[in-house]
Amino acid sequence: MTDLLNVDQALEQVLAHITLLPAEKVSLFESLNRTLAEDVTADSDIPPFPNSSMDGFAVHAADTTLAAQDTPQQLTVSMDIPAGAAPQRTLERGEAARIMTGAQMPDGADAVIPVENTDAQWKPGGEINLPAPVKIYRSVKSGDYVRSAGEDIHAGQIVLTAGTNIRAQEIGVLASIGCATVPITRQPRVAILSSGDELVDVDQPLAPGKIHDSNSYMLAALVATYGGIPIRIPAARDTLEDVRRRFREALDLQPDIILSSAGVSVGAFDVVRAVIDELGQVNFWRINLRPGKPLAFGSLGGKPFFGLPGNPVSAMVTFDVFVRPALLKLRGSVDHTPTIQAVLTEDLRSDGRRSYLRVKLARENGNWVARMTGTQSSGALTSMVLADGLLIVPEDVLHVQAGQKLPVRLLRNLD
Ligand code: AMP
Ligand code: MG
């Protein structure tokens, strides 16, 4: 195994070649699922003014101290403050201002009496003749039912930090501080190539000896899932000329990363490696990994290049282990895919390479339990559909006994 590169060292080498993409500005909604490129600071308080958290009456709390069900306190309603209006004057002692949820508190008032604790009967339409008496049945303390200015966000506060993945709640916060355009890291453009005389596109019938090109669609979907822009190139024939032509076509599209699948093992028609040597360079090839040993990494036209294995499961596993972290680094994001520990239900043999095995997970007696998903053939893509995760058997391990715990990288959310 000495000629095979350790997975962690290989990943380290890959990441050393990856640099953060520049920032760009997009409109607020377009920033969903993108990565914030800079810290975002609020330039004013949120909420911008003290406001009522209830429909009721703004008062001086000191005017309500004696109020109770049997001894209501009468105040004079002298102002009406609907949401969106600015109070016209200071509230004097003995006065109350009818106020709606979210409306600005008048100066002088320091508490709100919810309408339920008064004798007021509001009709739809909201007309009120001022001045009007109102009976208060409960006392309030200073600050009750008032949301102070800056309660959520203070002027000058960093509300979101660079590297944040923008979800619905971040969009909401950005909207609340009036951020109409958002600085985000540019999305990585990823060229995706396939090679093989056996490949036909998904909309073509299968002639004898042919199969559909599933890798390029699957890889495009993975790229999109992790925030990149996939660019699929038609599959190359197994000739030097055609592979060269397709790689040149890919480079003309100015990708940030180039992915190819197949043609990097040792078969007689595996010409990808030769073309990479010609147009760029291969930094390493052959990883101590199963599935996915024949992974090539290098550069092409100055851009990082991954030559993934042709077998679909191997292509997917190597994407997960190497390409995904590279994409996330390019877009300045961190990896949130959880790894859990799960108990094996059966004895396992391994070949000393780091192995990623497809498993189903179940919760039993407070533990996660992992069971193999039938075939582990690297050509059987349905095993990736069935799998909840990839169980990782470390390198240099030849036997694992049932009952042992091993890490599992999750492929879906567990419910
Ligand atoms: P290779 O690396 O070219 O020797 O291919 C290894 C295996 O992966 C072969 O069984 C190929 O038919 C299969 N394969 C290669 N490319 C693709 C693809 N784009 N879609 C599906 N299977 C593929
Ligand atoms: Mg091939």
XYZ file of N, CA and C in Angstrom, residues 117-295:
537
model
N -57.302 44.584 29.484
C -57.323 45.006 30.883
C -57.965 46.381 31.047
N -58.804 46.751 30.069
C -59.521 48.030 30.149
C -60.988 47.780 29.812
N -61.778 48.844 29.898
C -63.183 48.707 29.504
C -63.398 49.087 28.040
N -62.314 49.305 27.303
C -62.468 49.780 25.915
C -63.045 48.681 25.033
N -63.930 49.083 24.151
C -64.510 48.174 23.146
C -64.140 48.748 21.789
N -63.264 48.047 21.082
C -62.875 48.600 19.772
C -63.699 47.965 18.694
N -64.160 48.824 17.810
C -64.937 48.311 16.682
C -64.035 48.267 15.460
N -64.349 47.366 14.516
C -63.575 47.378 13.273
C -63.685 48.764 12.643
N -62.626 49.224 12.046
C -62.632 50.575 11.470
C -61.861 51.520 12.371
N -61.970 51.285 13.694
C -61.039 51.923 14.611
C -61.320 53.371 14.988
N -62.509 53.941 14.590
C -62.762 55.348 14.946
C -62.802 55.520 16.470
N -62.283 56.628 16.959
C -62.390 56.947 18.385
C -62.549 58.472 18.493
N -63.493 58.906 19.311
C -63.671 60.348 19.537
C -62.840 60.755 20.735
N -61.974 61.724 20.526
C -61.076 62.159 21.609
C -61.533 63.523 22.126
N -61.336 63.819 23.389
C -60.871 62.881 24.414
C -61.972 61.918 24.834
N -61.555 60.779 25.387
C -62.524 59.769 25.839
C -62.021 59.162 27.134
N -62.907 58.769 28.033
C -62.441 58.127 29.260
C -62.118 56.656 29.026
N -61.178 56.123 29.754
C -60.913 54.679 29.715
C -60.650 54.204 31.132
N -61.259 53.053 31.494
C -61.024 52.474 32.827
C -59.948 51.404 32.729
N -59.000 51.463 33.651
C -57.862 50.539 33.665
C -58.081 49.575 34.828
N -58.045 48.260 34.551
C -58.336 47.264 35.594
C -57.097 46.609 36.185
N -55.930 46.945 35.624
C -54.704 46.325 36.181
C -53.577 47.332 36.162
N -52.692 47.196 37.127
C -51.535 48.101 37.126
C -50.444 47.505 36.233
N -49.581 48.374 35.728
C -48.404 47.915 34.966
C -47.167 48.580 35.538
N -46.027 47.938 35.293
C -44.750 48.518 35.734
C -44.108 49.225 34.551
N -43.211 50.128 34.865
C -42.488 50.834 33.805
C -41.812 49.807 32.889
N -42.002 49.917 31.592
C -41.387 48.996 30.629
C -42.311 47.870 30.189
N -43.419 47.659 30.895
C -44.303 46.550 30.516
C -44.881 46.753 29.108
N -44.812 45.705 28.303
C -45.357 45.690 26.929
C -44.734 46.744 26.020
N -43.503 47.138 26.375
C -42.783 48.087 25.516
C -41.514 47.400 24.999
N -41.326 47.443 23.684
C -40.070 46.943 23.114
C -39.175 48.154 22.907
N -38.017 48.135 23.568
C -37.183 49.326 23.502
C -36.443 49.409 22.169
N -36.026 50.614 21.821
C -35.234 50.810 20.599
C -33.954 49.985 20.722
N -33.550 49.305 19.650
C -32.309 48.537 19.679
C -32.409 47.239 20.455
N -33.639 46.851 20.837
C -33.802 45.608 21.606
C -33.254 44.408 20.823
N -33.447 44.381 19.511
C -32.981 43.265 18.673
C -31.547 43.515 18.197
N -31.307 44.686 17.628
C -29.998 45.009 17.040
C -29.631 46.447 17.409
N -28.371 46.621 17.820
C -27.895 47.978 18.125
C -27.192 48.578 16.917
N -27.331 49.879 16.752
C -26.579 50.573 15.697
C -25.092 50.264 15.883
N -24.403 49.900 14.804
C -22.972 49.621 14.870
C -22.653 48.165 15.148
N -23.666 47.391 15.451
C -23.432 45.968 15.774
C -23.184 45.160 14.494
N -22.215 44.207 14.555
C -22.045 43.256 13.444
C -23.161 42.222 13.577
N -24.065 42.199 12.613
C -25.206 41.287 12.747
C -24.935 39.930 12.111
N -24.136 39.922 11.037
C -23.791 38.651 10.385
C -22.320 38.703 10.016
N -21.631 37.581 10.202
C -20.189 37.583 9.933
C -19.884 36.916 8.592
N -18.764 37.318 8.005
C -18.308 36.732 6.743
C -18.248 35.216 6.889
N -18.656 34.499 5.850
C -18.629 33.038 5.909
C -19.977 32.442 6.286
N -20.911 33.300 6.704
C -22.239 32.803 7.081
C -22.980 32.310 5.842
N -23.589 31.140 5.979
C -24.460 30.657 4.902
C -25.818 31.337 5.063
N -26.309 31.924 3.989
C -27.523 32.739 4.099
C -28.772 31.883 3.936
N -29.529 31.797 5.051
C -30.795 31.068 5.073
C -31.923 32.095 5.158
N -33.154 31.581 5.339
C -34.301 32.496 5.402
C -34.142 33.502 6.540
N -33.640 33.056 7.699
C -33.557 33.988 8.824
C -32.521 35.080 8.593
N -31.405 34.722 7.886
C -30.420 35.754 7.564
C -31.017 36.762 6.575
N -31.803 36.249 5.607
C -32.471 37.147 4.651
C -33.375 38.120 5.432
N -34.087 37.597 6.420
C -34.982 38.441 7.219
C -34.213 39.521 7.970
N -33.095 39.138 8.593
C -32.286 40.116 9.334
C -31.729 41.169 8.378
N -31.245 40.711 7.220
C -30.692 41.662 6.242
C -31.782 42.634 5.788
N -32.987 42.117 5.562
C -34.094 43.000 5.163
C -34.383 43.992 6.284
N -34.371 43.530 7.535
C -34.750 44.420 8.642
C -33.764 45.568 8.799
N -32.511 45.355 8.409
C -31.553 46.476 8.510
C -31.440 47.245 7.194
N -32.318 46.922 6.247
C -32.361 47.698 5.003
C -31.219 47.385 4.056
N -30.756 46.133 4.074
C -29.642 45.737 3.207
C -30.222 45.167 1.902
N -30.289 45.985 0.868
C -30.951 45.572 -0.383
C -30.016 44.794 -1.299
N -28.714 45.037 -1.189
C -27.752 44.237 -1.945
C -26.765 43.627 -0.956
N -26.377 42.397 -1.219
C -25.623 41.630 -0.232
C -24.275 41.221 -0.838
N -23.170 41.437 -0.097
C -21.866 40.982 -0.593
C -21.706 39.486 -0.348
N -21.638 38.724 -1.423
C -21.488 37.274 -1.258
C -20.285 36.813 -2.074
N -19.772 35.644 -1.744
C -18.648 35.097 -2.501
C -19.189 34.572 -3.822
N -18.467 34.873 -4.883
C -18.896 34.424 -6.205
C -19.071 32.908 -6.208
N -20.074 32.419 -6.934
C -20.291 30.967 -7.004
C -19.222 30.324 -7.881
N -18.656 29.196 -7.442
C -17.665 28.509 -8.273
C -18.313 27.948 -9.547
N -17.667 28.180 -10.675
C -18.110 27.577 -11.942
C -17.348 26.262 -12.100
N -18.071 25.198 -12.295
C -17.429 23.883 -12.319
C -17.715 23.173 -13.643
N -16.665 22.974 -14.430
C -16.823 22.235 -15.694
C -16.821 20.739 -15.392
N -17.752 20.018 -16.009
C -17.899 18.580 -15.740
C -17.780 17.802 -17.047
N -16.783 16.924 -17.102
C -16.548 16.129 -18.307
C -16.697 14.653 -18.000
N -17.167 13.924 -19.000
C -17.186 12.465 -18.912
C -16.373 11.943 -20.078
N -15.898 10.718 -19.934
C -15.248 10.125 -21.097
C -15.536 8.639 -21.145
N -15.682 8.150 -22.330
C -15.920 6.721 -22.513
C -16.742 6.476 -23.772
N -16.282 5.533 -24.607
C -17.001 5.193 -25.838
C -18.356 4.564 -25.553
N -18.526 4.082 -24.312
C -19.786 3.419 -23.995
C -20.906 4.403 -23.630
N -20.565 5.682 -23.466
C -21.543 6.619 -22.901
C -22.448 7.243 -23.948
N -23.740 7.266 -23.645
C -24.680 8.044 -24.464
C -25.466 8.949 -23.519
N -25.968 10.060 -24.058
C -26.672 11.010 -23.195
C -28.027 10.436 -22.789
N -28.590 11.040 -21.769
C -29.760 10.494 -21.096
C -30.976 10.376 -22.018
N -31.049 11.228 -23.032
C -32.226 11.202 -23.903
C -32.020 10.309 -25.131
N -30.911 9.567 -25.171
C -30.625 8.701 -26.331
C -30.907 7.242 -25.981
N -31.386 6.459 -26.986
C -31.611 5.032 -26.719
C -30.275 4.308 -26.566
N -30.302 3.190 -25.860
C -29.079 2.422 -25.634
C -28.871 1.409 -26.758
N -27.803 1.571 -27.509
C -27.401 0.555 -28.487
C -26.614 -0.509 -27.723
N -26.404 -1.679 -28.322
C -25.634 -2.719 -27.612
C -24.279 -2.181 -27.148
N -23.931 -2.511 -25.914
C -22.626 -2.104 -25.378
C -22.611 -0.713 -24.772
N -23.726 -0.001 -24.877
C -23.739 1.393 -24.397
C -24.437 1.512 -23.034
N -24.100 2.553 -22.304
C -24.814 2.897 -21.054
C -25.052 4.409 -21.045
N -26.008 4.821 -20.237
C -26.249 6.263 -20.110
C -25.163 6.900 -19.252
N -24.818 8.122 -19.615
C -23.848 8.888 -18.829
C -24.564 9.397 -17.571
N -24.414 8.669 -16.475
C -25.069 9.120 -15.228
C -24.152 10.029 -14.424
N -22.842 9.826 -14.550
C -21.919 10.610 -13.708
C -22.056 12.108 -13.903
N -22.148 12.541 -15.172
C -22.101 13.990 -15.367
C -23.332 14.659 -14.780
N -24.480 13.970 -14.826
C -25.680 14.550 -14.207
C -25.570 14.523 -12.681
N -25.072 13.407 -12.171
C -24.943 13.281 -10.715
C -23.943 14.312 -10.179
N -22.825 14.457 -10.884
C -21.811 15.420 -10.437
C -22.343 16.846 -10.544
N -23.112 17.111 -11.611
C -23.715 18.450 -11.754
C -24.651 18.719 -10.578
N -25.400 17.685 -10.193
C -26.333 17.851 -9.069
C -25.561 18.088 -7.767
N -24.460 17.370 -7.582
C -23.646 17.579 -6.377
C -23.071 19.000 -6.357
N -22.577 19.437 -7.503
C -22.005 20.789 -7.581
C -23.065 21.824 -7.198
N -24.269 21.663 -7.767
C -25.336 22.624 -7.457
C -25.715 22.544 -5.983
N -25.749 21.326 -5.439
C -26.099 21.154 -4.022
C -25.135 21.914 -3.116
N -23.864 21.939 -3.492
C -22.868 22.599 -2.646
C -22.541 24.015 -3.133
N -23.469 24.593 -3.873
C -23.382 26.028 -4.144
C -22.568 26.413 -5.356
N -22.249 25.462 -6.230
C -21.509 25.796 -7.436
C -22.434 25.884 -8.648
N -21.883 26.370 -9.750
C -22.625 26.412 -11.013
C -22.049 25.318 -11.909
N -22.807 24.230 -12.131
C -22.274 23.154 -12.964
C -22.366 23.490 -14.452
N -21.328 23.130 -15.187
C -21.336 23.299 -16.640
C -20.994 21.941 -17.234
N -21.995 21.250 -17.800
C -21.759 19.907 -18.345
C -21.241 19.996 -19.769
N -20.189 19.246 -20.016
C -19.598 19.169 -21.362
C -20.001 17.799 -21.918
N -20.347 17.714 -23.216
C -20.711 16.399 -23.776
C -19.577 15.384 -23.583
N -19.950 14.118 -23.415
C -18.953 13.079 -23.134
C -17.945 12.943 -24.284
N -16.684 12.742 -23.906
C -15.619 12.560 -24.903
C -15.523 11.088 -25.285
N -15.198 10.838 -26.535
C -14.840 9.469 -26.975
C -13.502 9.108 -26.327
N -13.170 7.806 -26.373
C -11.906 7.365 -25.774
C -10.725 7.540 -26.723
N -10.570 8.733 -27.265
C -9.382 8.977 -28.086
C -8.687 10.210 -27.540
N -7.391 10.261 -27.726
C -6.636 11.435 -27.282
C -7.221 12.711 -27.859
N -7.559 12.667 -29.159
C -8.046 13.873 -29.837
C -9.343 14.365 -29.213
N -10.260 13.421 -29.001
C -11.574 13.851 -28.506
C -11.494 14.329 -27.057
N -10.720 13.616 -26.236
C -10.574 14.027 -24.839
C -9.920 15.409 -24.788
N -8.885 15.620 -25.622
C -8.200 16.915 -25.674
C -9.195 18.016 -26.080
N -9.992 17.730 -27.109
C -10.964 18.705 -27.610
C -11.958 19.094 -26.507
N -12.451 18.095 -25.784
C -13.441 18.384 -24.737
C -12.819 19.146 -23.565
N -11.584 18.822 -23.222
C -10.923 19.571 -22.145
C -10.691 21.022 -22.561
N -10.308 21.218 -23.847
C -10.107 22.596 -24.330
C -11.424 23.355 -24.292
N -12.485 22.660 -24.694
C -13.822 23.269 -24.673
C -14.169 23.691 -23.236
N -13.858 22.839 -22.279
C -14.132 23.141 -20.870
C -13.334 24.373 -20.433
N -12.059 24.438 -20.793
C -11.214 25.556 -20.362
C -11.693 26.881 -20.947
N -12.219 26.824 -22.179
C -12.723 28.052 -22.812
C -13.876 28.663 -22.017
N -14.542 27.846 -21.221
C -15.691 28.340 -20.451
C -15.271 28.954 -19.114
N -13.944 29.085 -18.909
C -13.397 29.751 -17.732
C -13.937 29.221 -16.398
N -13.786 27.932 -16.197
C -14.265 27.371 -14.933
C -13.300 27.703 -13.786
N -13.796 27.572 -12.566
C -12.936 27.708 -11.377
C -12.379 26.359 -10.968
N -13.084 25.295 -11.353
C -12.647 23.921 -11.084
C -13.034 23.085 -12.298
N -12.242 22.082 -12.600
C -12.593 21.141 -13.664
C -12.702 19.754 -13.051
N -13.835 19.103 -13.318
C -14.049 17.735 -12.843
C -14.189 16.847 -14.048
N -13.488 15.723 -14.046
C -13.816 14.735 -15.072
C -14.057 13.427 -14.360
N -14.802 12.543 -15.000
C -14.925 11.213 -14.423
C -14.507 10.206 -15.465
N -13.927 9.117 -14.994
C -13.455 7.984 -15.797
C -12.156 8.296 -16.539
N -11.583 7.252 -17.058
C -10.377 7.395 -17.870
C -9.114 7.627 -17.067
N -9.175 7.421 -15.728
C -7.958 7.629 -14.941
C -7.444 6.335 -14.314
N -8.086 5.200 -14.662
C -7.531 3.950 -14.124
C -6.434 3.460 -15.084
N -6.212 2.171 -15.153
C -5.050 1.738 -15.937
C -5.450 1.006 -17.218
N -6.722 1.178 -17.624
C -7.183 0.506 -18.842
C -6.484 1.048 -20.084
N -6.539 0.232 -21.137
C -5.839 0.581 -22.377
C -6.370 1.873 -22.987
N -7.645 2.229 -22.677
C -8.228 3.412 -23.310
C -8.335 4.587 -22.348
N -7.658 4.485 -21.224
C -7.755 5.537 -20.227
C -6.778 6.657 -20.565
N -7.269 7.570 -21.406
C -6.387 8.583 -21.987
C -6.452 9.935 -21.275
N -7.354 10.046 -20.291
C -7.499 11.340 -19.607
C -6.167 11.765 -18.999
N -5.541 10.820 -18.336
C -4.275 11.103 -17.675
C -3.244 11.686 -18.663
N -3.189 11.101 -19.848
C -2.225 11.568 -20.849
C -2.530 12.999 -21.277
N -3.822 13.311 -21.420
C -4.189 14.665 -21.845
C -3.894 15.683 -20.743
N -4.101 15.288 -19.502
C -3.798 16.209 -18.397
C -2.291 16.483 -18.352
N -1.500 15.436 -18.538
C -0.044 15.640 -18.552
C 0.346 16.626 -19.642
N -0.418 16.575 -20.739
C -0.110 17.429 -21.884
C -0.574 18.875 -21.657
N -1.792 19.059 -21.134
C -2.373 20.410 -20.998
C -2.151 21.015 -19.615
N -1.728 20.218 -18.678
C -1.550 20.719 -17.314
C -0.638 19.787 -16.566
N -0.956 19.540 -15.311
C -0.119 18.595 -14.580
C -0.936 17.806 -13.567
N -0.477 16.614 -13.286
C -1.101 15.780 -12.260
C -0.214 15.845 -11.020
N -0.795 16.270 -9.895
C -0.018 16.343 -8.648
C 0.031 14.997 -7.946
N -1.121 14.323 -7.904
C -1.102 12.975 -7.360
C -2.171 12.134 -8.011
N -2.042 10.869 -7.824
C -2.886 9.899 -8.484
C -2.799 8.648 -7.631
N -3.874 7.995 -7.367
C -3.910 6.790 -6.551
C -3.884 7.124 -5.060
N -5.075 6.982 -4.454
C -5.277 7.316 -3.048
C -5.569 6.035 -2.288
N -5.186 6.033 -1.029
C -5.438 4.866 -0.179
C -6.902 4.884 0.279
N -7.794 4.695 -0.697
C -9.220 4.924 -0.479
C -10.021 3.863 -1.214
N -11.141 3.470 -0.595
C -12.017 2.499 -1.242
C -13.460 2.871 -0.967
N -14.324 3.064 -1.958
C -13.971 3.063 -3.370
C -13.325 4.402 -3.750
N -12.600 4.420 -4.838
C -12.069 5.694 -5.329
C -10.569 5.781 -5.406
N -9.882 4.634 -5.420
C -8.415 4.656 -5.462
C -7.847 5.482 -6.623
N -8.378 5.314 -7.866
C -7.722 6.019 -8.975
C -8.178 7.464 -9.122
N -8.033 8.265 -8.078
C -8.406 9.680 -8.163
C -7.172 10.482 -8.557
